[in-house]
Short mmCIF file of C-alpha atoms in Angstrom, two decimals:
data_model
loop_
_atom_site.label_atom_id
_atom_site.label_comp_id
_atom_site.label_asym_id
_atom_site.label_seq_id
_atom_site.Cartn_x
_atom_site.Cartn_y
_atom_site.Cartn_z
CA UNK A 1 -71.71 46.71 78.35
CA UNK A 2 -75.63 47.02 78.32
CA UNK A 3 -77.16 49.27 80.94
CA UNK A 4 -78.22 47.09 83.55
CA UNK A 5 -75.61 44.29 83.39
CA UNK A 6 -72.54 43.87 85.84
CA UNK A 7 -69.78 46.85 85.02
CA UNK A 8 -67.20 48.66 86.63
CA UNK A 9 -68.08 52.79 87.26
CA UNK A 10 -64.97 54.75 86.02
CA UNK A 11 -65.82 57.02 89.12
CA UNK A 12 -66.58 56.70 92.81
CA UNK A 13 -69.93 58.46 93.25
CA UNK A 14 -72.02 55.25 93.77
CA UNK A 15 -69.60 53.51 96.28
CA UNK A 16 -71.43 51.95 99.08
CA UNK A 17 -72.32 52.13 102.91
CA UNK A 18 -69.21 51.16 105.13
CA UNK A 19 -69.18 50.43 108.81
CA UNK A 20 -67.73 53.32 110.89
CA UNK A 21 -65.13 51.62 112.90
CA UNK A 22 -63.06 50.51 110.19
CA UNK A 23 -59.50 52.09 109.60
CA UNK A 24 -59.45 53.67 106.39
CA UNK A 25 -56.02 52.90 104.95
CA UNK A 26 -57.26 54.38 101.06
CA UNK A 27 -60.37 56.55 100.37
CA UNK A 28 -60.10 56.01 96.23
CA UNK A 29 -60.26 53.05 96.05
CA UNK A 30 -61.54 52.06 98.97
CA UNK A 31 -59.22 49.94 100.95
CA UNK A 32 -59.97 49.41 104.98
CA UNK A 33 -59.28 47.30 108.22
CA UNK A 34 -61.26 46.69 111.29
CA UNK A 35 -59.23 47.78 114.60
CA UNK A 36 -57.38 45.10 116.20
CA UNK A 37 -60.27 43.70 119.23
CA UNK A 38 -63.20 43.50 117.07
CA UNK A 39 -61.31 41.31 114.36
CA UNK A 40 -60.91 38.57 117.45
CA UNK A 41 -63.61 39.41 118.57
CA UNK A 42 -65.44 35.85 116.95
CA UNK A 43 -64.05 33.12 114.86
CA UNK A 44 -66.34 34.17 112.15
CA UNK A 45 -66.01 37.80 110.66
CA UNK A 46 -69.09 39.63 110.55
CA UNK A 47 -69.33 41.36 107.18
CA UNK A 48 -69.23 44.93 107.65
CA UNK A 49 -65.63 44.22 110.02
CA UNK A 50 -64.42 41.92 106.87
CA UNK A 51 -61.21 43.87 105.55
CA UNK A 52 -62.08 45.79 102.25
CA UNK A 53 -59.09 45.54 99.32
CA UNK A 54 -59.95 47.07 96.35
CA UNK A 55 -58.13 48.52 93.20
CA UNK A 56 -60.90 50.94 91.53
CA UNK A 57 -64.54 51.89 92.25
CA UNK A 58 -66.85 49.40 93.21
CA UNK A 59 -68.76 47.78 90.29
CA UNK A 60 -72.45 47.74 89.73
CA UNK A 61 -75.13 45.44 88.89
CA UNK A 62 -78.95 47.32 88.53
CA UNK A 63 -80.81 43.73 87.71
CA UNK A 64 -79.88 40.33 88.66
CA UNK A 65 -81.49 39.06 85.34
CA UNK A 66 -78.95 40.81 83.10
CA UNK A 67 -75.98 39.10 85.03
CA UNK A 68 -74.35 36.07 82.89
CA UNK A 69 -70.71 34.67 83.77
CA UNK A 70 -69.06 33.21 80.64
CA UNK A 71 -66.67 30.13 80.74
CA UNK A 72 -64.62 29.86 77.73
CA UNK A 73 -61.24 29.87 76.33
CA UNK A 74 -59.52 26.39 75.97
CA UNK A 75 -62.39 24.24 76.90
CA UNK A 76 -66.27 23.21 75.29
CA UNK A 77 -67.29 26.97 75.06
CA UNK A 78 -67.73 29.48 74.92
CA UNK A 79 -70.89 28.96 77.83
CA UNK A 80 -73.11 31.73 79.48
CA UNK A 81 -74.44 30.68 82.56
CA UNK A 82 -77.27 32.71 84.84
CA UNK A 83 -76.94 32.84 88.66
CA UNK A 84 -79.53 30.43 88.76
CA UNK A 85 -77.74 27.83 86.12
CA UNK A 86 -74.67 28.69 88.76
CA UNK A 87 -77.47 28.02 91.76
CA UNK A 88 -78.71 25.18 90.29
CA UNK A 89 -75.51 23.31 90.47
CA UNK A 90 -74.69 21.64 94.66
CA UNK A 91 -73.91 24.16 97.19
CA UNK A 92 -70.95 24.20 99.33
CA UNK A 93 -70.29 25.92 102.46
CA UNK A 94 -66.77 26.33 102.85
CA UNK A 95 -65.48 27.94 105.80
CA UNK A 96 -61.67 30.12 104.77
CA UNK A 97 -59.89 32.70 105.73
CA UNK A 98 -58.97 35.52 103.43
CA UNK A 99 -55.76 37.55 103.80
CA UNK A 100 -53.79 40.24 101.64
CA UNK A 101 -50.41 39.91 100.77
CA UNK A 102 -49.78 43.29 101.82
CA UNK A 103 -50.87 42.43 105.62
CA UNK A 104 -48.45 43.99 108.37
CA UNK A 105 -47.03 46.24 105.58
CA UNK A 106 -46.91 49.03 107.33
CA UNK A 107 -44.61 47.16 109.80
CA UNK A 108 -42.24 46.25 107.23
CA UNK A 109 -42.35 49.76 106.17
CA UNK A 110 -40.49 50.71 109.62
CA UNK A 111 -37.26 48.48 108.50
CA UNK A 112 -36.95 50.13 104.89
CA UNK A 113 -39.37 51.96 102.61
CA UNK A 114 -41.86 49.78 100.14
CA UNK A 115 -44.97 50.59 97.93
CA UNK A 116 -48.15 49.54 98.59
CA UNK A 117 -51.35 50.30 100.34
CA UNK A 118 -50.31 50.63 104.38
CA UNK A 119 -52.24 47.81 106.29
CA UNK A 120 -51.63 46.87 110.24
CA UNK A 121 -52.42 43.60 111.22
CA UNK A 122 -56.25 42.89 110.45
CA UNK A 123 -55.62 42.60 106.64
CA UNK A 124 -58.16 39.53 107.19
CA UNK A 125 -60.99 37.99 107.81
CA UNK A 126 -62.49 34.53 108.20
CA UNK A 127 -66.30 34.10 106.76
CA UNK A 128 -68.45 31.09 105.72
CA UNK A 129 -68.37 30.81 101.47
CA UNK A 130 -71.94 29.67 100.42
CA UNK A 131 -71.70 28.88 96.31
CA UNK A 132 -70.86 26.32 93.26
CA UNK A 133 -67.44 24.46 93.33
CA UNK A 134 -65.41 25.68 90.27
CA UNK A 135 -64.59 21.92 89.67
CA UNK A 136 -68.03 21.16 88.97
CA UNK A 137 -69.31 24.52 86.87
CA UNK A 138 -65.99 23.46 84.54
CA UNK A 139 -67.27 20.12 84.34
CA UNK A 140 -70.41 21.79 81.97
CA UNK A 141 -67.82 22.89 79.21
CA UNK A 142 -66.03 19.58 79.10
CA UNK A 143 -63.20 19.93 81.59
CA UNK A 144 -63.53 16.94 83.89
CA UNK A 145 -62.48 16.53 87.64
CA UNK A 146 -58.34 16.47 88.35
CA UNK A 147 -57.86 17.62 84.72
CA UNK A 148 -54.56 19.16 84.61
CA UNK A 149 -54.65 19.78 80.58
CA UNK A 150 -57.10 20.40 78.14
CA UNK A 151 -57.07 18.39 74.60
CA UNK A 152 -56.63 22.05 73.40
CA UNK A 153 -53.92 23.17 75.64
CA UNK A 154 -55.46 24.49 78.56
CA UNK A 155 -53.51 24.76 82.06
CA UNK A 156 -55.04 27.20 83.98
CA UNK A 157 -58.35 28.98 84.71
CA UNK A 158 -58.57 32.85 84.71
CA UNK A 159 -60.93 35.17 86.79
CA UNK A 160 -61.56 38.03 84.86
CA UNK A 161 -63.72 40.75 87.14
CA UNK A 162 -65.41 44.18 85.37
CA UNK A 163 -63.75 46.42 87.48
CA UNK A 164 -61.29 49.40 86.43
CA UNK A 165 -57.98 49.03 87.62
CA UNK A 166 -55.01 52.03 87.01
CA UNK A 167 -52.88 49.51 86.94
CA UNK A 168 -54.33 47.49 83.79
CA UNK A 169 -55.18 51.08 82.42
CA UNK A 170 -58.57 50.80 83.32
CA UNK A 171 -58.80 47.28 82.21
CA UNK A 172 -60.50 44.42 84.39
CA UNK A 173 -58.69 42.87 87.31
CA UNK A 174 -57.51 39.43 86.51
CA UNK A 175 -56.07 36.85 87.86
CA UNK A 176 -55.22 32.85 87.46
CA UNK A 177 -55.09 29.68 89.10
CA UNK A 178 -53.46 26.32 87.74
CA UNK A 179 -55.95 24.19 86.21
CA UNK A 180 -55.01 21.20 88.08
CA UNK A 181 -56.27 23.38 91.44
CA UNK A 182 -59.47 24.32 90.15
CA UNK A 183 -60.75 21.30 89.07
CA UNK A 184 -59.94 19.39 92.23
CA UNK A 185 -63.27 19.28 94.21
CA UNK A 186 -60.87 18.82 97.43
CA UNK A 187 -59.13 22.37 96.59
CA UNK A 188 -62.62 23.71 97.32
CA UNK A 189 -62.71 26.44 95.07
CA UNK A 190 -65.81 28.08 94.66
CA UNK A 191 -67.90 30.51 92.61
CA UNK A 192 -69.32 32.20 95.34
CA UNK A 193 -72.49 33.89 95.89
CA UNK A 194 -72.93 34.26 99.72
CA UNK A 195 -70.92 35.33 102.55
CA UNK A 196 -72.02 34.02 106.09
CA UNK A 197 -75.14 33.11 104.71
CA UNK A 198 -76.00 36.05 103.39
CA UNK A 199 -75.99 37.73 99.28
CA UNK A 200 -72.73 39.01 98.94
CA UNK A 201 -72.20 42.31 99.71
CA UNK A 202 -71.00 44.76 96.67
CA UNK A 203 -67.84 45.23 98.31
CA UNK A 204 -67.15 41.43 98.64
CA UNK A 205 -67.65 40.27 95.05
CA UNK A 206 -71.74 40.79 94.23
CA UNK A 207 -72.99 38.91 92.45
CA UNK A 208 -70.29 36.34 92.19
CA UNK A 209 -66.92 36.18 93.21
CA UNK A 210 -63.88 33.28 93.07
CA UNK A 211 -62.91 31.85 96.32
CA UNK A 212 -59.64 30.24 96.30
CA UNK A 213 -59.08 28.74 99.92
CA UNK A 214 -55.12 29.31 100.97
CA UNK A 215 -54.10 31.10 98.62
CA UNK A 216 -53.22 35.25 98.89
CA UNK A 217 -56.37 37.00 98.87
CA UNK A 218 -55.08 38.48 95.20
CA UNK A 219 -56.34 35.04 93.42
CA UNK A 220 -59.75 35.35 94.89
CA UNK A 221 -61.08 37.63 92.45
CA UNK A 222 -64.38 39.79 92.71
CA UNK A 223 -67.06 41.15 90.44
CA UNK A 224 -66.81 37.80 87.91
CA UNK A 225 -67.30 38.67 84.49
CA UNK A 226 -65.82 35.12 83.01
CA UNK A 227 -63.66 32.70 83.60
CA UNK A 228 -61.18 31.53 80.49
CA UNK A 229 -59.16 28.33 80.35
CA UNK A 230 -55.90 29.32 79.24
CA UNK A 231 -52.35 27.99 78.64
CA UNK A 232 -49.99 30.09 80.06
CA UNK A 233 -50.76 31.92 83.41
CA UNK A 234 -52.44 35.10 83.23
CA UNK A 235 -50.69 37.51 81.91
CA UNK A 236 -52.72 40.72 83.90
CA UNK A 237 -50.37 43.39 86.36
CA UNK A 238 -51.60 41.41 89.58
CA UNK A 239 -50.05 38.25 88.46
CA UNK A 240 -47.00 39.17 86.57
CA UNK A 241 -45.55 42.85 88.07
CA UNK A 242 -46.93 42.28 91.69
CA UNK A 243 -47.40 40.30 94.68
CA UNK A 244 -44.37 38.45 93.80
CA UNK A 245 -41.83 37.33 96.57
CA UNK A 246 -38.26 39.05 96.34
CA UNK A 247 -35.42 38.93 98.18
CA UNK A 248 -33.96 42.10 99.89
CA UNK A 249 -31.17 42.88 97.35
CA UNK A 250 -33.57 43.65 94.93
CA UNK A 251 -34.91 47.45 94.74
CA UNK A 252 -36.91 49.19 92.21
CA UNK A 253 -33.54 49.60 90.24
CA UNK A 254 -32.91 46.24 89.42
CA UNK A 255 -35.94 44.55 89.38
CA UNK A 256 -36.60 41.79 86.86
CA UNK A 257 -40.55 40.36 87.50
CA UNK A 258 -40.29 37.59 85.29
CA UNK A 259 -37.78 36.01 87.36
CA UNK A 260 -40.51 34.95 90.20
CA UNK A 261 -43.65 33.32 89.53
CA UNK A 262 -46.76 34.84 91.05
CA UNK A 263 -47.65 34.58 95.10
CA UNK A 264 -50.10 31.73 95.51
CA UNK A 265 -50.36 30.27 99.15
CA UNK A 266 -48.69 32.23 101.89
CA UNK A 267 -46.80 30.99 105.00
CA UNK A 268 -47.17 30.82 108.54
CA UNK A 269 -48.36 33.80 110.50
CA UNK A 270 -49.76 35.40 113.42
CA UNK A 271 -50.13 38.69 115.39
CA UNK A 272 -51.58 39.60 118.73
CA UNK A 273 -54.94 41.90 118.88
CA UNK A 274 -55.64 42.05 122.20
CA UNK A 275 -53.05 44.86 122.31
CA UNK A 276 -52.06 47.37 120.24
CA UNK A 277 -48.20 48.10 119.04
CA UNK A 278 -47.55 50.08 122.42
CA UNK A 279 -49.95 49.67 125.03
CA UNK A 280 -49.92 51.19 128.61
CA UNK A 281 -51.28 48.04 131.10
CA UNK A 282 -51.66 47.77 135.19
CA UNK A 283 -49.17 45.17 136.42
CA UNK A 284 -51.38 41.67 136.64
CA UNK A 285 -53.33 39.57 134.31
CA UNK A 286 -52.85 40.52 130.85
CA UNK A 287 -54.96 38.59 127.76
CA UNK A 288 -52.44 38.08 125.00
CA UNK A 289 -55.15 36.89 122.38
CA UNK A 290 -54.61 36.48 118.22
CA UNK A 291 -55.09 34.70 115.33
CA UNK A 292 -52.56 32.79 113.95
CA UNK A 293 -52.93 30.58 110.11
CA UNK A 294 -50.63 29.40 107.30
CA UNK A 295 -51.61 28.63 103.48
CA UNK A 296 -52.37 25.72 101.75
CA UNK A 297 -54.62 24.06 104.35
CA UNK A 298 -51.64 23.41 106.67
CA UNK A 299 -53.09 23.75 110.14
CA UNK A 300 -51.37 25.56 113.48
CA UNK A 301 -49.71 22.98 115.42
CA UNK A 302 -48.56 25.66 118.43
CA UNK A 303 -48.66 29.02 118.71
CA UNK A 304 -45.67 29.86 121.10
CA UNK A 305 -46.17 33.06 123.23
CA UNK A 306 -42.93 34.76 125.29
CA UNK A 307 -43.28 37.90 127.11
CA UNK A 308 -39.46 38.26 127.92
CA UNK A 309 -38.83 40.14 124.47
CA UNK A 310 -38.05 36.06 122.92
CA UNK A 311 -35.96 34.43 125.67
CA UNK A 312 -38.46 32.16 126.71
CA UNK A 313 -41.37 30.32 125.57
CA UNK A 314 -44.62 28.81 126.14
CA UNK A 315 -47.97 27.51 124.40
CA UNK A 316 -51.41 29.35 124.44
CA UNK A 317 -54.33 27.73 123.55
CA UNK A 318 -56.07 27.39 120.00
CA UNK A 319 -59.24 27.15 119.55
CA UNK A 320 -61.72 27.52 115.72
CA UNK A 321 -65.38 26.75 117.49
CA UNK A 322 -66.82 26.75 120.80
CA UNK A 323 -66.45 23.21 122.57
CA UNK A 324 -64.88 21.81 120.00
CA UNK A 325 -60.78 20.70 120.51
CA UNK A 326 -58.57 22.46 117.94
CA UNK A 327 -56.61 19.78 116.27
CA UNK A 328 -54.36 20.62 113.34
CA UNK A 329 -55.44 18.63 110.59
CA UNK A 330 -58.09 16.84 111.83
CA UNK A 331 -61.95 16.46 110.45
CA UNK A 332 -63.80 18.78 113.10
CA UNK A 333 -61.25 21.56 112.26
CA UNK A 334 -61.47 23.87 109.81
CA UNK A 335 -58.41 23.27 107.23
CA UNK A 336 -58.69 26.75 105.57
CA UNK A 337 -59.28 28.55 108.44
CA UNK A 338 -57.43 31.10 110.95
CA UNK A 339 -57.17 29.78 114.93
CA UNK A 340 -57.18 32.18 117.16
CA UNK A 341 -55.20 31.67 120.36
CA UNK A 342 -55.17 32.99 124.17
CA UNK A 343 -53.13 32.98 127.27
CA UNK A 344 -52.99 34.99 130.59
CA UNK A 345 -50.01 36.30 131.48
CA UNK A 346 -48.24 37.88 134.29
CA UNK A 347 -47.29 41.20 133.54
CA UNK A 348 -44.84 43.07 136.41
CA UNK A 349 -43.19 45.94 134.46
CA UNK A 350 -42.38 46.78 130.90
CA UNK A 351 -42.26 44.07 128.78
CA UNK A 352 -41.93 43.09 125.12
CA UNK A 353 -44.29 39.94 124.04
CA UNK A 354 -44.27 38.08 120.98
CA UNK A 355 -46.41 35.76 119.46
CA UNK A 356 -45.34 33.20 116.61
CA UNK A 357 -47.00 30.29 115.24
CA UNK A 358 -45.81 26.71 113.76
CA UNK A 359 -47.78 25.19 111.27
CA UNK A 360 -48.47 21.22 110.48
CA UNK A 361 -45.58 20.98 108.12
CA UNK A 362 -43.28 22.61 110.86
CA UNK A 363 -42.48 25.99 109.25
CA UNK A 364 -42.28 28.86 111.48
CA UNK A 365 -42.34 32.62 111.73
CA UNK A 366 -39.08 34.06 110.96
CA UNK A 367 -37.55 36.19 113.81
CA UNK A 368 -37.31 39.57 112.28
CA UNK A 369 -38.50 41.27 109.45
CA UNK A 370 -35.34 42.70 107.88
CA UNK A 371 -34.34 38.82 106.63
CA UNK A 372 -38.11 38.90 104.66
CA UNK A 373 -37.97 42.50 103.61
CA UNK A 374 -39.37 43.31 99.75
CA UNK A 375 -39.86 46.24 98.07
CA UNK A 376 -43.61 45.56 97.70
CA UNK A 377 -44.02 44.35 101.42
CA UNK A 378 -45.73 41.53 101.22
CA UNK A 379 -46.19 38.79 103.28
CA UNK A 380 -44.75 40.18 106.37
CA UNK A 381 -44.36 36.82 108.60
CA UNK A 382 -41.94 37.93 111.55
CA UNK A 383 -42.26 37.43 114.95
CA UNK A 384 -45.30 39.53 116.06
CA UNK A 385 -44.55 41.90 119.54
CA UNK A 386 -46.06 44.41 120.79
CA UNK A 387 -44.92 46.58 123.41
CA UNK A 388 -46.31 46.85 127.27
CA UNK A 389 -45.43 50.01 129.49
CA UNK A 390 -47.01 49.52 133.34
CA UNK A 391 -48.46 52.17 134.41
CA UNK A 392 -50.63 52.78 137.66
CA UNK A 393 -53.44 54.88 135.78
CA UNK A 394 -54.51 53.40 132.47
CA UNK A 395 -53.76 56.25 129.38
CA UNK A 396 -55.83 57.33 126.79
CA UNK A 397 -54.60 55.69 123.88
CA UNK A 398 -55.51 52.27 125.31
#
């Protein structure tokens, strides 16, 4: 690739600034999490506290002017379009949370052993997507709105990004979404190009990254090189030998990939932040405070709070923006978006509280973890609980 256009450093010398209070889960690559209270602390993420997920060195792009994206494959292409040929097209802001797969791993580490990148509970982040909807750059190659098939064969669009990845042996990460999805303007898939208002940040996706609202954070794929329209679904490692859903029987012995299809939308979840796993408390008040989302656009219709260890129940409030009612599904909410919740409690002695959400379609959070246990632990869903000890003098590790 010519010096000067977007490509992915086989090395990590030109990585760049990150915010100091992040956990650091993986130095090379870099993969962090901001600590529990500052995720919840607003409903937007800022972008330094945004989770960082990456699977090589950070890619680099010297001047803007050399940058092209390239639509082709099955479709009126090849095209090259410039950022401002992408700019030039209507802007969307679309407000979505993004999550990894791997979120809460390192709690479903504790039941049995899995691979993967350890990541508490702040795996996420929730920002405000400025850019181009997918559905409408396709449109300039020939693929219409709510096209489900090309003439030629085409049934799915593929991200390709410039970075190196180990695992496609130093090959791009790539990854696809069905055709049908990205040419929906509704989906609200995007090409974006800012992140609260701001030029994305290298380690979010600069120049231009996919956004694919609801969907595992996997098929929202950084660093866009071009985008193909493609038949089958893409065949790169992060769609066909990971983040797929297994049940517990299977172990690295027996595993066949090709008998599940690829992650795409995950389910219900929450998890409390205003505490941490075990946390020493005065008997009183106590916030209990979270976020709580499911995929697809479903909404949170409760989020159900005990703090008798699951005997009984009740409701804390949700809330997306200041003075404006929560209401699953409805058109001041934001459908792609975490809620975060609240409620006071009591607190007398040692307790166990959990937090679990129900979504708009009614699923909820299974109880424990062992029933969802996979060797890659992903989408770790169980009831959330953390642990309170009372205490007259407030400890350290608070």
């Amino acid at each position: 690739m010519a010096q000067g256009a977007l490509r992915g450093p086989s090395d990590y010398s030109r990585e760049p600034p990150r915010h100091p209070s992040l956990r650091i889960n993986a130095k090379e690559p870099f993969n962090a999490e901001p600590v529990r209270r500052d995720l919840v602390a607003s409903y937007i993420t800022p972008v330094d506290l945004f989770f960082k997920r990456n699977h090589g060195p950070i890619p680099i792009l010297d001047d803007i002017d050399s940058y092209f994206l390239t639509i082709g494959g099955l479709a009126d292409g090849p095209r090259r379009l410039s950022l401002d040929d992408i700019r030039k097209l209507p802007k969307y802001n679309v407000t979505a949370t993004l999550q990894c797969a791997g979120n809460r791993r390192t709690e479903m580490s504790k039941s049995r052993k899995v691979r993967g990148v350890g990541w508490d509970v702040c795996a996420l982040g929730n920002a405000t997507w400025g850019g181009a909807k997918l559905s409408d750059v396709l449109q300039l190659v020939g693929v219409p709105y709510h096209t489900e098939i090309t003439p030629s064969g085409g049934k799915h669009a593929e991200f390709i990004s410039v970075d190196q990845c180990p695992e496609e042996k130093g090959g791009p990460y790539k990854a696809s979404i069905p055709l049908g999805q990205a040419t929906n303007p509704a989906a609200d898939v995007l090409l974006a190009y800012e992140m609260n208002g701001e030029v994305l940040k290298r380690d979010h996706g600069y120049p231009l990254r996919g956004i694919v609202p609801g969907c595992i954070g996997a098929r929202s794929v950084k660093w866009l090189d071009r985008i193909d329209i493609i038949e089958e679904e893409s065949q790169g490692f992060f769609m066909q030998k990971d983040y797929k859903m297994f049940p517990p029987s299977v172990d690295w012995d027996n595993i066949v990939w090709s008998t599940r299809k690829p992650q795409m939308d995950y389910p219900v979840q929450s998890a409390i932040c205003s505490l941490e796993d075990t946390s020493a408390i005065k008997p009183g008040q106590v916030t209990v405070a979270g976020y709580a989302l499911s995929g697809g656009g479903r909404g949170i219709e409760r989020v159900d709070i005990s703090i008798d260890g699951g005997k009984s129940w009740f409701g804390a409030e949700r809330f997306q923006k200041e003075g404006i009612p929560y209401v699953a599904g409805d058109i001041t909410s934001d459908k792609w978006a975490w809620v975060l919740f609240k409620a006071i409690v009591d607190v007398k002695g040692d307790t166990e509280i959990v937090a679990k959400a129900v979504d708009s379609s009614a699923n909820v959070q299974p109880e424990s973890v062992e029933s969802i246990w996979n060797l890659r632990g992903i989408l770790n869903t169980c009831w959330h609980r953390v642990h309170l000890l009372a205490t007259t003098k407030l400890r350290s590790f608070m």
